[in-house]
mmCIF file of C-alpha atoms in Angstrom:
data_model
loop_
_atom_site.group_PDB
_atom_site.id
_atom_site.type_symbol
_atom_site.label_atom_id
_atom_site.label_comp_id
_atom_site.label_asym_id
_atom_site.label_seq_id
_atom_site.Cartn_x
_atom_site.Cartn_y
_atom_site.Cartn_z
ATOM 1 C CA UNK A 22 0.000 0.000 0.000
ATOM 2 C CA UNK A 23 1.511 3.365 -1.231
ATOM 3 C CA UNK A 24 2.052 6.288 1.435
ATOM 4 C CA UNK A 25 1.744 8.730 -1.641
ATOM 5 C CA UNK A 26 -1.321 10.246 -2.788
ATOM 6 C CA UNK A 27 -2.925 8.677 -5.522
ATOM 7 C CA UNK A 28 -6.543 7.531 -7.395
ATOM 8 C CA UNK A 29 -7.984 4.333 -6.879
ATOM 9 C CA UNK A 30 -8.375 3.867 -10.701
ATOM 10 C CA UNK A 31 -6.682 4.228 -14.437
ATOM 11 C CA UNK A 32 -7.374 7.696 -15.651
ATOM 12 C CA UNK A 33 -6.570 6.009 -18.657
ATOM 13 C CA UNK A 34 -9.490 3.660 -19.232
ATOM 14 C CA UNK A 35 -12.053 4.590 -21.465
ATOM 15 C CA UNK A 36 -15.748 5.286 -19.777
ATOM 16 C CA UNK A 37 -16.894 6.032 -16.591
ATOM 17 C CA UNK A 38 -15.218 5.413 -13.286
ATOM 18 C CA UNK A 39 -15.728 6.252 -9.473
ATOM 19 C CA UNK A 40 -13.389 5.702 -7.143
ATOM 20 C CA UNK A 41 -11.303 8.259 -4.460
ATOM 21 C CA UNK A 42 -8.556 10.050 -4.065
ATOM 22 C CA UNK A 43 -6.459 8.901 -1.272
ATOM 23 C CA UNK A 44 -5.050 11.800 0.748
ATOM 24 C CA UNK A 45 -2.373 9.536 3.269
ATOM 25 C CA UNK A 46 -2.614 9.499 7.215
ATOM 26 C CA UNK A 47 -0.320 12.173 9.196
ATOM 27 C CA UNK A 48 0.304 12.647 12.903
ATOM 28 C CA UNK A 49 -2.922 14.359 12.938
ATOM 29 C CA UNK A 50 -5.420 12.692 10.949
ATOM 30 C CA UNK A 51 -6.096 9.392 9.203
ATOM 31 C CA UNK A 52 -5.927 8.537 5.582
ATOM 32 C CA UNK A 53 -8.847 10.246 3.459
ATOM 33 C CA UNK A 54 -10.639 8.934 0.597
ATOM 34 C CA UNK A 55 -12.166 11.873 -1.492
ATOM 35 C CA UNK A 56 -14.883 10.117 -3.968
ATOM 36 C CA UNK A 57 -14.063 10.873 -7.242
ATOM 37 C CA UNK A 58 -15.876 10.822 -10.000
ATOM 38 C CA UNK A 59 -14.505 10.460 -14.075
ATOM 39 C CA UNK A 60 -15.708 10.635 -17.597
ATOM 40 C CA UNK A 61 -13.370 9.322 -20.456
ATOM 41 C CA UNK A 62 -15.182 9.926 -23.503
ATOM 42 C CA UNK A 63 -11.803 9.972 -26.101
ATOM 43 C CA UNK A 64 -9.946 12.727 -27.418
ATOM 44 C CA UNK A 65 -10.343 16.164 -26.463
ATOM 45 C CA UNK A 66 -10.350 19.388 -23.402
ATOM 46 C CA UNK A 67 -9.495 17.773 -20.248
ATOM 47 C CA UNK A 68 -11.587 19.447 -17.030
ATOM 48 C CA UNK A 69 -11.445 19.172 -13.259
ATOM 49 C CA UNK A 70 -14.317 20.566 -11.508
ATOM 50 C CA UNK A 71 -14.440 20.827 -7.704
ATOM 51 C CA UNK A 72 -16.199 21.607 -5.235
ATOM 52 C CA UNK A 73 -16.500 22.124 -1.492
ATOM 53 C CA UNK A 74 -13.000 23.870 -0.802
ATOM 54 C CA UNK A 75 -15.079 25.733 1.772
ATOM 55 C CA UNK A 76 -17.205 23.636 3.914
ATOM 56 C CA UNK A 77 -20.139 26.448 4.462
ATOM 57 C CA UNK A 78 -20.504 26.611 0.701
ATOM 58 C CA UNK A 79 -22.107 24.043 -0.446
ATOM 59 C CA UNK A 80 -23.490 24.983 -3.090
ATOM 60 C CA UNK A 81 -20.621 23.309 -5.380
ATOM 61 C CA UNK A 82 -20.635 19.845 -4.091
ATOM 62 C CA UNK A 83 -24.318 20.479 -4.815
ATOM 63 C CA UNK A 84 -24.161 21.163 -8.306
ATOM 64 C CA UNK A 85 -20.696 18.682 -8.910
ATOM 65 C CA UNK A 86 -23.367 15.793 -7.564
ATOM 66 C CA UNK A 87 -25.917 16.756 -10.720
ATOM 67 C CA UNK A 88 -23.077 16.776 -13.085
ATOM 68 C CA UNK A 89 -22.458 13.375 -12.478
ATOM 69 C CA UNK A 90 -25.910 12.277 -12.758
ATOM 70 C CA UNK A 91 -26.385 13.823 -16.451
ATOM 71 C CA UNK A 92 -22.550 14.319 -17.823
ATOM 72 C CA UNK A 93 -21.788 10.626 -18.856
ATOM 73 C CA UNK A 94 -25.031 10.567 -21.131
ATOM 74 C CA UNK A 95 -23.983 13.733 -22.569
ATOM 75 C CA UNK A 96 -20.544 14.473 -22.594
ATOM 76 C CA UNK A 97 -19.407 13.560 -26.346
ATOM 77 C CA UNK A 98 -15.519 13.431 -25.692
ATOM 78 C CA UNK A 99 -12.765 14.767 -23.505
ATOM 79 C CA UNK A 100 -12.039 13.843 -20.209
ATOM 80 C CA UNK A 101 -13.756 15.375 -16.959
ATOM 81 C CA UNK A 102 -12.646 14.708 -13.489
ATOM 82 C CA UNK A 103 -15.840 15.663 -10.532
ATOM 83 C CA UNK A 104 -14.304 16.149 -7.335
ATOM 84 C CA UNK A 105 -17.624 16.939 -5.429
ATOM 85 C CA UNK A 106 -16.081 17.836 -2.056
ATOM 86 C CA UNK A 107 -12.311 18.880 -1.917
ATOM 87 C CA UNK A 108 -12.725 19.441 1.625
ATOM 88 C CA UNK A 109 -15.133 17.091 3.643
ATOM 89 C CA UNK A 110 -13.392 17.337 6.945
ATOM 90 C CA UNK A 111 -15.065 21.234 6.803
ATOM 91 C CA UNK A 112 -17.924 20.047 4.763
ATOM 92 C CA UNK A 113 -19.381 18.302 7.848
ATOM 93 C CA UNK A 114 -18.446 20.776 9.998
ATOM 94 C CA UNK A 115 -19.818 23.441 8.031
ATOM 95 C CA UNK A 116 -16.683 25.235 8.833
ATOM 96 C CA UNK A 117 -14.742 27.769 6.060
ATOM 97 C CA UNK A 118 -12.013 25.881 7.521
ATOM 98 C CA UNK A 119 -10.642 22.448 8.085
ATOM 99 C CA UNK A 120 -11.431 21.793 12.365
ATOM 100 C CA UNK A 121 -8.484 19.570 12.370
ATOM 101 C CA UNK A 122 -5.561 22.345 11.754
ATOM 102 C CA UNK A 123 -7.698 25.752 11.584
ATOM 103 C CA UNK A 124 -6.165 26.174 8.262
ATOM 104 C CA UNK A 125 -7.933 27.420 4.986
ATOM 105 C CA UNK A 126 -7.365 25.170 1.789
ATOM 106 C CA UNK A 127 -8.068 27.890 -0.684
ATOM 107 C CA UNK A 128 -4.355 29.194 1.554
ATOM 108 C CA UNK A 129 -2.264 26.374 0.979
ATOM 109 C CA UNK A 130 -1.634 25.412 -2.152
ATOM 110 C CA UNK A 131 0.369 23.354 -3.530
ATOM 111 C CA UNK A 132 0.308 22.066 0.148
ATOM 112 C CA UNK A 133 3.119 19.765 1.540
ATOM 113 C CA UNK A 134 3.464 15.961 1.641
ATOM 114 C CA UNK A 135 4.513 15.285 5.407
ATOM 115 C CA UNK A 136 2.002 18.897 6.453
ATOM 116 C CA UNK A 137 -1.054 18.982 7.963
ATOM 117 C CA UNK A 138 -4.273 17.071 6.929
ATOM 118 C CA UNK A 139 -5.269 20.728 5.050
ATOM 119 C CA UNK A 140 -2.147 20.421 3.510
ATOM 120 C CA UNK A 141 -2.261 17.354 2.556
ATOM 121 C CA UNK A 142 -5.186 17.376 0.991
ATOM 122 C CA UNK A 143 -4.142 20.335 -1.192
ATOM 123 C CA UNK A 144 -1.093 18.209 -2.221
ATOM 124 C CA UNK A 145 -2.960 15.272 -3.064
ATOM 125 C CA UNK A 146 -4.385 17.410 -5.836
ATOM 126 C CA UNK A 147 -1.375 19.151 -7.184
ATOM 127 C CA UNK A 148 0.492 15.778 -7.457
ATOM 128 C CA UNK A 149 -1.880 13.855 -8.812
ATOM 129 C CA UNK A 150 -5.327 16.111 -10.628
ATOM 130 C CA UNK A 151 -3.974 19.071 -11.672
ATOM 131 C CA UNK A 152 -1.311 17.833 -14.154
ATOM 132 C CA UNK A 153 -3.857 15.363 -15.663
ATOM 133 C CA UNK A 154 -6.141 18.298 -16.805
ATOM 134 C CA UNK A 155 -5.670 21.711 -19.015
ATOM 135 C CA UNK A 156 -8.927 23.648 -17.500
ATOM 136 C CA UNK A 157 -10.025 23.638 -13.461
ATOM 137 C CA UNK A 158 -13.407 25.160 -12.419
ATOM 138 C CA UNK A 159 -13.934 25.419 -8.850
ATOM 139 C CA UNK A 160 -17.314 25.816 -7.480
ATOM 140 C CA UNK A 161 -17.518 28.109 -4.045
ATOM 141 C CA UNK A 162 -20.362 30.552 -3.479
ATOM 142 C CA UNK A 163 -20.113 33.625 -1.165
ATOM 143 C CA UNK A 164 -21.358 31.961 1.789
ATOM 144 C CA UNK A 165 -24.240 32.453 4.378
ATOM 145 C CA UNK A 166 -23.203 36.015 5.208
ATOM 146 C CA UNK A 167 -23.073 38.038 2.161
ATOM 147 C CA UNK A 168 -25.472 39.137 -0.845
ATOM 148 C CA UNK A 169 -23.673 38.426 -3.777
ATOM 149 C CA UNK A 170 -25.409 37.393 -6.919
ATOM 150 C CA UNK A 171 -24.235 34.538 -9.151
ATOM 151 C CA UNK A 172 -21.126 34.987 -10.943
ATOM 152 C CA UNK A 173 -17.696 33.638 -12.285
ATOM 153 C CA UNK A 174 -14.470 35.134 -11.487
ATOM 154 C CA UNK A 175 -10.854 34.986 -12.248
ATOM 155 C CA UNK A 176 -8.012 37.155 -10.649
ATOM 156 C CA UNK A 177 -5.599 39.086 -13.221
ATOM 157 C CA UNK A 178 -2.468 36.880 -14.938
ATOM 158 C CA UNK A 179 0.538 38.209 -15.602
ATOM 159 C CA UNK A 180 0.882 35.565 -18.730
ATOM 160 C CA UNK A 181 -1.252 37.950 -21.323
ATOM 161 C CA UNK A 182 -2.445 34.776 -23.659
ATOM 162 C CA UNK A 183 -3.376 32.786 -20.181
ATOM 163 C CA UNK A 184 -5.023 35.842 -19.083
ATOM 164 C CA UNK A 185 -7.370 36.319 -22.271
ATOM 165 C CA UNK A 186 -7.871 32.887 -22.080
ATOM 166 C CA UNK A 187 -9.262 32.634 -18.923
ATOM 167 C CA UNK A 188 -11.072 35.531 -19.123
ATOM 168 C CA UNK A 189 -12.755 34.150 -22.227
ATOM 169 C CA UNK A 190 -14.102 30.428 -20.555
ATOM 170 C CA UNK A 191 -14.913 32.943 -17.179
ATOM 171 C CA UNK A 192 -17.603 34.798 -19.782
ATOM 172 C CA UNK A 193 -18.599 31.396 -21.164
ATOM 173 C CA UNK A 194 -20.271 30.736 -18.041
ATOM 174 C CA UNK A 195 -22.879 33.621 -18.486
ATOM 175 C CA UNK A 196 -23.876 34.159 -15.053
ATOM 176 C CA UNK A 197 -25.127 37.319 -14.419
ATOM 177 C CA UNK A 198 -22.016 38.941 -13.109
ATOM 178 C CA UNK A 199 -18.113 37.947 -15.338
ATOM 179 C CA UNK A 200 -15.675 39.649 -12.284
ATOM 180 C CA UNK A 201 -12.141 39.996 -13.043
ATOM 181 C CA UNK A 202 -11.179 40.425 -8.940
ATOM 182 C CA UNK A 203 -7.684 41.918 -8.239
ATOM 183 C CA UNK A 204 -6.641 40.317 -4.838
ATOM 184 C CA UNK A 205 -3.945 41.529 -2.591
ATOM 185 C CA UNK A 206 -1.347 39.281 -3.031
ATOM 186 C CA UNK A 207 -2.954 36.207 -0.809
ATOM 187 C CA UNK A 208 -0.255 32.931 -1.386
ATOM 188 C CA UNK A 209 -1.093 29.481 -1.366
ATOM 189 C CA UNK A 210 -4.639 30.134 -3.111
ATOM 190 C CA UNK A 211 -5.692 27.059 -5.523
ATOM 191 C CA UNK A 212 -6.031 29.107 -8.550
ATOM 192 C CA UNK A 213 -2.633 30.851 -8.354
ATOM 193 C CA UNK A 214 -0.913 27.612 -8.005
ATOM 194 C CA UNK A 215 -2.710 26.278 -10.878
ATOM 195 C CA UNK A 216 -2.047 29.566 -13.263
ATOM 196 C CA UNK A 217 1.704 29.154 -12.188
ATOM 197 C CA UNK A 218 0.841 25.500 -14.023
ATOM 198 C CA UNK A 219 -0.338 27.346 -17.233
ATOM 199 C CA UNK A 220 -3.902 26.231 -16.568
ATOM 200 C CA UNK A 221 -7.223 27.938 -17.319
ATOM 201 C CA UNK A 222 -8.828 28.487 -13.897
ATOM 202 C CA UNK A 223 -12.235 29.809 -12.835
ATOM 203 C CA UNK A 224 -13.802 30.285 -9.607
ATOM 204 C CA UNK A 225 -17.557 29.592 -9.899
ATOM 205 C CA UNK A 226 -18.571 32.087 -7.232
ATOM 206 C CA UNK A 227 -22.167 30.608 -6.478
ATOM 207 C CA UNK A 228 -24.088 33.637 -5.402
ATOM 208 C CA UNK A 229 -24.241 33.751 -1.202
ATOM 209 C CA UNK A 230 -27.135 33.602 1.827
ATOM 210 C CA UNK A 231 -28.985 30.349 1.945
ATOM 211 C CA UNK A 232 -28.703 27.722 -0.513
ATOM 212 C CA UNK A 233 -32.152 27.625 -2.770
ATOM 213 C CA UNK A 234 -33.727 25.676 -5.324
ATOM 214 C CA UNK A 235 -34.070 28.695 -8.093
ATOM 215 C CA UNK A 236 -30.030 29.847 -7.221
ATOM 216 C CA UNK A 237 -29.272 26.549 -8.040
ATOM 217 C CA UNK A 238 -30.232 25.608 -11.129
ATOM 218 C CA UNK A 239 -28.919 28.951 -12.378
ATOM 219 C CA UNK A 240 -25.217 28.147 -11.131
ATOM 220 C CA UNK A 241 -26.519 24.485 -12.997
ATOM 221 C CA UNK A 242 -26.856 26.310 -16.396
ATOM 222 C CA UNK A 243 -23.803 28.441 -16.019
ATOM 223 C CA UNK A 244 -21.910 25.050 -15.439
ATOM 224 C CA UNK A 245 -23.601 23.660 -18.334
ATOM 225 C CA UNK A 246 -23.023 26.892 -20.805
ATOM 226 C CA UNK A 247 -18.986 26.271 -19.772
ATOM 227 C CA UNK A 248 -19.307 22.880 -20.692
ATOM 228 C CA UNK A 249 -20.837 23.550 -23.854
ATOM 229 C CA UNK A 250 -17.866 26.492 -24.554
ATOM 230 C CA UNK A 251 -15.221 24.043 -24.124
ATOM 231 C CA UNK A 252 -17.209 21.803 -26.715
ATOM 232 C CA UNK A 253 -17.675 18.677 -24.049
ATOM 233 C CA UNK A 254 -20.887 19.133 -24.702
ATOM 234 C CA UNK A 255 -23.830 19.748 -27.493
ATOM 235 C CA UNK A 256 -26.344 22.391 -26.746
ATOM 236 C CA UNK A 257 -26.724 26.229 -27.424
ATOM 237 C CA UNK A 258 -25.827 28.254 -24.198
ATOM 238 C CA UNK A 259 -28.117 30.833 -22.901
ATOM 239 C CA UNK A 260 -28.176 33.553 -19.829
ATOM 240 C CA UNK A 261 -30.065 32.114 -17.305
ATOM 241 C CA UNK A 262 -32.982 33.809 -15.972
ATOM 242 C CA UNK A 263 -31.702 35.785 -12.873
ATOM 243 C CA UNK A 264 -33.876 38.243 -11.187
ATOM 244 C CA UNK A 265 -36.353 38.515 -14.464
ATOM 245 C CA UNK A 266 -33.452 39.186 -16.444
ATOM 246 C CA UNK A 267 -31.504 37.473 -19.320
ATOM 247 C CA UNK A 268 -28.144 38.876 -19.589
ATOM 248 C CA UNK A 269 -24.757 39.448 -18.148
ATOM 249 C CA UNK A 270 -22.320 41.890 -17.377
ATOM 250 C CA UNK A 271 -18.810 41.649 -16.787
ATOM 251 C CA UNK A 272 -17.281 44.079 -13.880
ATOM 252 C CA UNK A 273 -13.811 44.501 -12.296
ATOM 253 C CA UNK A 274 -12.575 45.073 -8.468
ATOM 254 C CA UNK A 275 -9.811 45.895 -7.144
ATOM 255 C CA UNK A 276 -8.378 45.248 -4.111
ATOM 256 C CA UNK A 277 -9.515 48.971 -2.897
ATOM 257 C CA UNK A 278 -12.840 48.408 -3.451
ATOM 258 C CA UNK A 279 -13.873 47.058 -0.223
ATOM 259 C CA UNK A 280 -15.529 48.933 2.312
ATOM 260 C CA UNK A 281 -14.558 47.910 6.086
ATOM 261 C CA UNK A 282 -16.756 48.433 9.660
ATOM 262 C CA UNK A 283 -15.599 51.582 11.466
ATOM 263 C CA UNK A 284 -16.843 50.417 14.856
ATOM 264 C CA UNK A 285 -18.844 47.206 15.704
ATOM 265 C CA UNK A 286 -22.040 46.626 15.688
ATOM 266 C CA UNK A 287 -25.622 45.026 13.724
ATOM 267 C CA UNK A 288 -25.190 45.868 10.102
ATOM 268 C CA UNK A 289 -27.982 46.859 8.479
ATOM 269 C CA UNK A 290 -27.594 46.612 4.651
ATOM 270 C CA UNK A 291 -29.555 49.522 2.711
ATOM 271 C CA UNK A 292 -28.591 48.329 -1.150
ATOM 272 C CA UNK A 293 -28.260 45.162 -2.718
ATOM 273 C CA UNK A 294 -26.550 43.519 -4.955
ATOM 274 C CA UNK A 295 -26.119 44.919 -8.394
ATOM 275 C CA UNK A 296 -27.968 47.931 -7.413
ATOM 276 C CA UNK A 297 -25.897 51.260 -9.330
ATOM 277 C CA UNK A 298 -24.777 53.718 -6.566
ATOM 278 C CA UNK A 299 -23.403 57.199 -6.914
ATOM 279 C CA UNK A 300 -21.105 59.245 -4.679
ATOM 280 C CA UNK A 301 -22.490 59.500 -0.853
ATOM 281 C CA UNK A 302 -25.591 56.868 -1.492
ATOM 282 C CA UNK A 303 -26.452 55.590 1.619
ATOM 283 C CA UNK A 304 -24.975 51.496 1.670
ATOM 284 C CA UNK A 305 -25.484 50.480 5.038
ATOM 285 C CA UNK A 306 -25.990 51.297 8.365
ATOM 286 C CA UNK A 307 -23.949 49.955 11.575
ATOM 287 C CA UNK A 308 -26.078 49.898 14.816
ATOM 288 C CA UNK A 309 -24.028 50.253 18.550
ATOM 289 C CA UNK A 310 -24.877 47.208 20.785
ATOM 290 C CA UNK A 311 -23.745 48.972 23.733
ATOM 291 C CA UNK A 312 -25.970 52.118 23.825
ATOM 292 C CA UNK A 313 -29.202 53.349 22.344
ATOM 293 C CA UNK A 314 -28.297 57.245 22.341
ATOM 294 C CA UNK A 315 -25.377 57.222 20.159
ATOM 295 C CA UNK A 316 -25.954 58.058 16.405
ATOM 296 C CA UNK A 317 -25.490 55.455 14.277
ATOM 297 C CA UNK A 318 -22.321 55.029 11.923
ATOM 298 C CA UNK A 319 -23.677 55.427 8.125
ATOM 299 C CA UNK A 320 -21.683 53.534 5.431
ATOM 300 C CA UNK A 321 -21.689 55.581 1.852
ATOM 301 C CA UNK A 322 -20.920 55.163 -1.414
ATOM 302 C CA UNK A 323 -17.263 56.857 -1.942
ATOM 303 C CA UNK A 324 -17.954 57.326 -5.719
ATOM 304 C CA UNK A 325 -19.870 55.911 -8.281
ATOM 305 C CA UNK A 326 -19.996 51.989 -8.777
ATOM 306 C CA UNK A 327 -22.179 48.997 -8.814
ATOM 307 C CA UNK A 328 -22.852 46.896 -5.564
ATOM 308 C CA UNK A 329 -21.048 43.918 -5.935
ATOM 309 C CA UNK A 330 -21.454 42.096 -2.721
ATOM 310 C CA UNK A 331 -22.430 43.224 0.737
ATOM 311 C CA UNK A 332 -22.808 41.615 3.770
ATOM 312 C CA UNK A 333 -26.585 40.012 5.052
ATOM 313 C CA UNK A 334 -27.870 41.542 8.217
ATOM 314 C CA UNK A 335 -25.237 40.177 10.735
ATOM 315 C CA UNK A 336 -22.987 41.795 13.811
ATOM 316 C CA UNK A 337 -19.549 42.283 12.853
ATOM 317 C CA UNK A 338 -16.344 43.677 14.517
ATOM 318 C CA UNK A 339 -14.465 46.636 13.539
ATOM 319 C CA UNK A 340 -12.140 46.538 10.355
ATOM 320 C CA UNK A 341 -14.080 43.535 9.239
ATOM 321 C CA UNK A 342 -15.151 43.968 5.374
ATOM 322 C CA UNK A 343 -19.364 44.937 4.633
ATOM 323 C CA UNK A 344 -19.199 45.817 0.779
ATOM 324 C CA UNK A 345 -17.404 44.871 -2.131
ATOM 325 C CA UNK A 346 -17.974 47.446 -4.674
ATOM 326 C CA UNK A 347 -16.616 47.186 -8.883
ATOM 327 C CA UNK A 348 -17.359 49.084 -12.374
ATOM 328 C CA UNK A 349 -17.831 47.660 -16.145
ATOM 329 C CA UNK A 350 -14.340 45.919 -16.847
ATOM 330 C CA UNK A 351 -12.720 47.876 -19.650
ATOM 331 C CA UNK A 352 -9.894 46.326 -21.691
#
């Protein structure tokens, strides 16, 4: 029995197969066996999709599971690997991160052999996923705290061709928001590592609140309209229907374009998501637990943009981040 991490079948044989991905035993946890599932229909794009990085967003492992119950009847060739729950150790915790270590997987790539079970984990799919495919998408969604409406999203590339790639197979989705996100420079984050691989990467970022039948089958279609760019499979792609609307738009943040919590205290949100705001609109409004007489602290728009994401009703401490704001991407 191999202490390296490894599938329990032959991505080489033709068909379907299920099996896991075995993720070896450390000082702190046991060996884990991720199901995977795969569909070898010949020649052609080869595709990882996973899900459940984040174990309160399950809205990916979710929408992996109905992949596999309609991809092998019509996927026409290619290979696609359906990894419905990266992390199940926070999955049934309903943690962001793993309870085991405290660590975030979407922080650790490429991970580490001999590391923690996080770690681990995130090495078991560098080693032995990542170099078997040309295009990842990974399914998250915003999570329970935060209005955000469906959307894909890929972080600038320094490679220019990667970039216009990516950016390209991120529109094919055609979920109402396309977001080209400029991060602060965060390491270890999966789709870093796997743009340093000269892979196409998007992150599926599955709208956020509570997980609901009509949200779902739109981050469904967006999957399938992907699918259908990279030619895996036969249809015509379409918007899908999102707030009485058929279209898309495709918007860019940057890492200044969050707003943060003066003080603490109940947030009140006073916009949603996608609503247009100009220069001193009113955004939010943070309410003091500690005393009735002081005036509340009012959150405005600095200048003009469209609400990206801000967060649900919820207390929050000081510095912590209530609204992501972003403007039409211009290239």
């Amino acid at each position: 029995m191999t202490n390296k991490p490894h599938l329990t079948f032959d991505l080489n044989i033709p068909g379907v197969s299920t099996g896991y991905l075995v993720v070896p035993e450390g000082t702190d946890h046991e060996t884990l066996s991720l199901p995977v599932f795969y569909c070898n229909k010949g020649e052609g794009p080869r595709l990882l999709i996973t899900g459940g990085c984040h174990g309160n967003e399950l809205e990916g492992p979710i929408v992996a599971r109905r992949l596999v119950d309609w991809l092998p009847k019509a996927q026409t060739c290619g290979k696609v690997i359906i990894l419905p729950e990266l992390n199940p150790l926070a999955v049934r915790a309903w943690t962001r991160n793993t309870p085991a270590d405290g660590l975030d997987l979407n922080r650790v790539f490429p991970g580490r052999v001999e590391g923690s079970v996080t770690e681990r984990i995130a090495d078991a799919v560098s080693r032995v996923l990542v170099p078997s495919v040309e295009t990842i998408f990974d399914l998250h969604s915003f999570g329970p705290d935060w209005e955000f409406p469906p959307a894909s999203i890929t972080h600038p590339v320094a490679d220019a061709d990667l970039m216009a790639k990516t950016l390209q197979m991120t529109e094919a989705f055609k979920l109402p928001v396309t977001l080209l996100w400029e991060r602060d420079d965060t390491p270890g984050m999966f789709d870093t590592f796997a743009h340093s691989q000269g892979k196409v990467f998007v992150c599926a970022e599955f709208g956020g609140g509570t997980v609901g039948a009509v949200s779902l089958s739109i981050y469904e279609a967006g999957v399938r309209n992907a699918l259908i760019a990279l030619g895996l499979v036969e249809g015509k792609a379409e918007f899908p229907s999102f707030r009485h609307q058929k279209s898309g738009q495709t918007l860019e943040t940057l890492s200044s374009d969050f707003l943060i919590s003066p003080v603490p205290g109940i947030f009140e949100p006073r916009c949603a998501a996608l609503d247009i705001v100009k220069k001193g609109d009113l955004l939010g409004i943070l309410h003091s637990m500690d005393t009735l007489s002081a005036d509340p602290q009012i959150i405005y728009a600095p200048a003009g943009s469209t609400v990206c994401a801000i967060r649900s009703g919820a207390h929050v401490e000081a510095n912590e981040r209530l609204v992501y704001l972003s403007r039409p991407l211009k290239l």
